[in-house]
Tab-separated table of C-alpha atoms in Angstrom:
chain	number	residue	atom	x	y	z
A	1	PRO	CA	84.572	102.774	119.340
A	2	TYR	CA	86.760	101.052	116.605
A	3	LEU	CA	87.093	97.357	115.003
A	4	HIS	CA	90.416	95.690	114.953
A	5	CYS	CA	92.092	92.799	112.936
A	6	GLY	CA	95.989	91.730	113.514
A	7	PRO	CA	98.338	92.237	116.249
A	8	ARG	CA	98.157	94.485	118.968
A	9	TYR	CA	101.463	96.568	119.526
A	10	ALA	CA	102.804	97.473	123.057
A	11	ALA	CA	104.114	100.664	123.242
A	12	ASP	CA	107.075	99.672	124.945
A	13	GLY	CA	108.976	99.601	121.634
A	14	GLY	CA	108.661	95.675	121.404
A	15	SER	CA	108.326	94.184	118.001
A	16	ASN	CA	106.435	96.305	115.898
A	17	GLY	CA	104.969	96.081	112.378
A	18	PRO	CA	102.908	98.269	109.872
A	19	GLU	CA	99.925	99.941	111.674
A	20	LEU	CA	96.941	101.271	109.493
A	21	VAL	CA	94.078	103.278	110.442
A	22	LEU	CA	90.796	103.282	108.323
A	23	LEU	CA	88.619	106.434	108.517
A	24	HIS	CA	85.518	107.103	106.813
A	25	GLY	CA	83.476	109.337	104.907
A	26	ALA	CA	80.455	111.114	105.666
A	27	ALA	CA	77.763	108.153	104.763
A	28	PHE	CA	79.711	105.463	106.485
A	29	THR	CA	80.782	103.717	109.737
A	30	LYS	CA	83.548	101.670	110.946
A	31	GLU	CA	81.226	98.756	110.262
A	32	ASN	CA	81.679	99.362	106.365
A	33	TRP	CA	85.363	98.351	106.598
A	34	ARG	CA	84.047	95.276	108.307
A	35	THR	CA	81.182	94.482	106.112
A	36	SER	CA	82.938	95.097	102.832
A	37	GLY	CA	85.554	92.526	103.366
A	38	ILE	CA	88.090	95.294	103.005
A	39	LEU	CA	89.341	94.862	106.786
A	40	ALA	CA	89.787	91.159	106.724
A	41	GLN	CA	91.311	91.205	103.305
A	42	LEU	CA	94.065	93.753	104.545
A	43	CYS	CA	94.842	91.531	107.430
A	44	GLU	CA	94.544	88.200	105.753
A	45	ARG	CA	97.020	89.398	103.030
A	46	SER	CA	99.633	90.841	105.134
A	47	GLY	CA	100.143	87.311	106.631
A	48	GLY	CA	99.226	88.667	109.837
A	49	THR	CA	101.678	91.420	110.313
A	50	LEU	CA	99.326	94.119	109.592
A	51	SER	CA	97.847	95.723	112.445
A	52	ALA	CA	94.460	97.465	111.037
A	53	THR	CA	92.179	99.546	113.057
A	54	ALA	CA	88.591	101.061	111.713
A	55	LEU	CA	87.929	103.806	113.606
A	56	ASP	CA	84.475	105.811	113.866
A	57	LEU	CA	85.370	109.595	113.857
A	58	SER	CA	82.763	112.204	113.314
A	59	VAL	CA	83.424	113.997	110.032
A	60	LYS	CA	82.993	116.986	111.932
A	61	SER	CA	86.301	115.823	114.180
A	62	ASP	CA	89.194	118.164	113.823
A	63	GLY	CA	92.760	117.248	114.486
A	64	LEU	CA	92.819	117.352	118.282
A	65	ARG	CA	89.921	114.576	118.412
A	66	LEU	CA	92.010	112.393	115.814
A	67	ALA	CA	95.213	113.176	117.918
A	68	ASP	CA	93.082	112.299	121.208
A	69	ALA	CA	91.913	108.696	119.241
A	70	PHE	CA	95.191	107.994	118.345
A	71	ASP	CA	96.240	108.516	122.032
A	72	SER	CA	93.542	106.524	123.307
A	73	LEU	CA	94.522	103.502	120.809
A	74	ARG	CA	98.001	103.881	121.870
A	75	ASP	CA	97.182	103.617	125.603
A	76	GLU	CA	94.882	100.589	125.137
A	77	ASN	CA	97.964	98.831	123.231
A	78	VAL	CA	95.933	98.819	120.061
A	79	LEU	CA	98.671	100.979	118.537
A	80	SER	CA	102.356	101.295	119.344
A	81	GLY	CA	102.338	105.066	118.965
A	82	ASN	CA	104.955	104.832	116.242
A	83	PRO	CA	103.951	106.297	112.902
A	84	ALA	CA	101.021	104.897	111.333
A	85	SER	CA	99.284	104.956	107.766
A	86	PHE	CA	95.831	106.439	107.606
A	87	VAL	CA	93.352	106.039	104.679
A	88	SER	CA	90.863	108.859	105.000
A	89	PRO	CA	88.527	108.990	102.702
A	90	SER	CA	86.344	111.929	101.656
A	91	ALA	CA	84.939	113.892	104.452
A	92	SER	CA	87.170	112.360	107.043
A	93	GLY	CA	90.031	114.127	105.631
A	94	LYS	CA	89.442	117.458	107.614
A	95	ALA	CA	90.965	115.975	110.571
A	96	MET	CA	93.613	114.966	108.914
A	97	VAL	CA	94.180	118.333	107.343
A	98	HIS	CA	93.735	119.945	110.785
A	99	LEU	CA	96.033	117.363	112.434
A	100	GLY	CA	99.199	118.742	109.517
A	101	GLU	CA	98.154	122.351	110.348
A	102	MET	CA	98.951	121.492	113.842
A	103	SER	CA	102.312	120.468	113.425
């Protein structure tokens, strides 16, 4: 379950631009990125080059779950599989910390 705006990038090494994954805190969902207008503004202000994905990931998720979600988005050609930037406010940071510990 995700929301996406901007281009989708094939994992075949084709022309890729910046990719952003938006997580959320405990009291929110991916829908808050849309209803707040932030998701649309990110894509509009990038001139159509930013691929932004708002992802629903339980705040109880760990790095393995985040890695699985990233792999699924790559398999669906939503993300290229190249390094992406993550916005991880509040409680969703747990998965990011665990992912870093796995490296």
